[in-house]
Amino acid sequence: MAETTYVEAIREGLLEEMRRDESVFVMGEDIGVYGGAFKVTKGFIEEFGERRVIDTPLSESAIVGAGTGAAINGLRPVIEMQFSDFMACGFDQITNFAAKCRYRWGAAVPMVIRAPAGGGIHGGPFHSQNPEMPYVHTPGLKVVQPATAYDAKGLIKSAVRDNDPVIYLEHKHLYRKIKEELPQHKYVVPLGRAAVRREGSDLSIITYGWMVHVALEAAAQLASEAIDVEVVDLRTLVPMDREMVLTSVRKTNKAILLHEDTLTGGLAGELAGIISEHAFEYLDGPLVRIAAPDTPVPFSPPLEEAFLPNTERVLEKARWLHRY
């Protein structure tokens, strides 16, 4: 069986949902004839036509507004932002309209906003951000970031079927780097459930996205030093699987909170609050945060490499925490 890349898994999931449900359509900049900046929608316009594969103007605010209107009227739009950084241009429509419709007057907004995120491709400060936290902080939105090809397919299908707006973050570094064999049968991965990627007993690493693979690489090296690391992949940031996080920390008694986003105001702070409130008595050491420094993402490859959390930093902190 051939292996499927992360980007192809997203593409397969969208194709299955568009074939299953005629109310599903895609829209965004250059997604039709060109097939999308990363070719996720390549060939879609030939199969589904211009009514369901819509090339839009360069206006994220207009795209989100049109998508929200379509969703309120019974369709299921899947919007592509060329880069997650540009969601800022549609921030008002996302947070002050789409996210609040259900609260204000009970309206479902079954819309997915796909957004390539993250560094590792030397894209500089305007094409490499991890902007999840403003959306995590907005009631009414769901936020997803898969780390594997299996999850990329299963979660995009669940996101399309959900009746609330979903921010679906795709890590660009994983697009063609991560591959795995996918089941022949159709499947979904439910929103709101984390996954234990590696079981361990000495300390937990709670993470998501590309950093799952960084954590697993570090855990494999630490195993040779008799340090048994558990790796928890959140998969969905909102709603978060708090129980799995707390279960892991209660088992290992030590936790590293790892993400690629900058440190201040990042998800690690929220995770630290949850663990401190609900599992403090189980902790045998301080909660350790590993994240990017509070600067824009550098364009220079050596600077970007120094900026991004990596295996060496995880190894250093894990060894220190294990000795604590």
mmCIF file of N, CA and C in Angstrom, residues 8 27 84 88 213 307 315:
data_model
loop_
_atom_site.group_PDB
_atom_site.id
_atom_site.type_symbol
_atom_site.label_atom_id
_atom_site.label_comp_id
_atom_site.label_asym_id
_atom_site.label_seq_id
_atom_site.Cartn_x
_atom_site.Cartn_y
_atom_site.Cartn_z
ATOM 1 N N GLU A 8 -1.535 15.409 0.945
ATOM 2 C CA GLU A 8 -2.449 14.590 0.151
ATOM 3 C C GLU A 8 -3.590 14.050 1.012
ATOM 4 N N MET A 27 -13.486 27.654 -1.391
ATOM 5 C CA MET A 27 -13.256 28.978 -1.941
ATOM 6 C C MET A 27 -11.971 29.560 -1.361
ATOM 7 N N SER A 84 -1.583 31.259 7.114
ATOM 8 C CA SER A 84 -2.355 31.572 8.316
ATOM 9 C C SER A 84 -2.123 33.000 8.783
ATOM 10 N N ALA A 88 -5.345 37.456 9.802
ATOM 11 C CA ALA A 88 -5.490 38.725 10.514
ATOM 12 C C ALA A 88 -6.327 39.719 9.717
ATOM 13 N N HIS A 213 6.483 15.680 16.508
ATOM 14 C CA HIS A 213 7.585 14.902 15.941
ATOM 15 C C HIS A 213 8.907 15.255 16.609
ATOM 16 N N PHE A 307 15.650 30.090 16.307
ATOM 17 C CA PHE A 307 14.383 30.583 16.851
ATOM 18 C C PHE A 307 13.428 29.441 17.206
ATOM 19 N N LEU A 315 15.658 17.893 24.794
ATOM 20 C CA LEU A 315 16.541 16.984 25.526
ATOM 21 C C LEU A 315 17.127 17.658 26.766
#
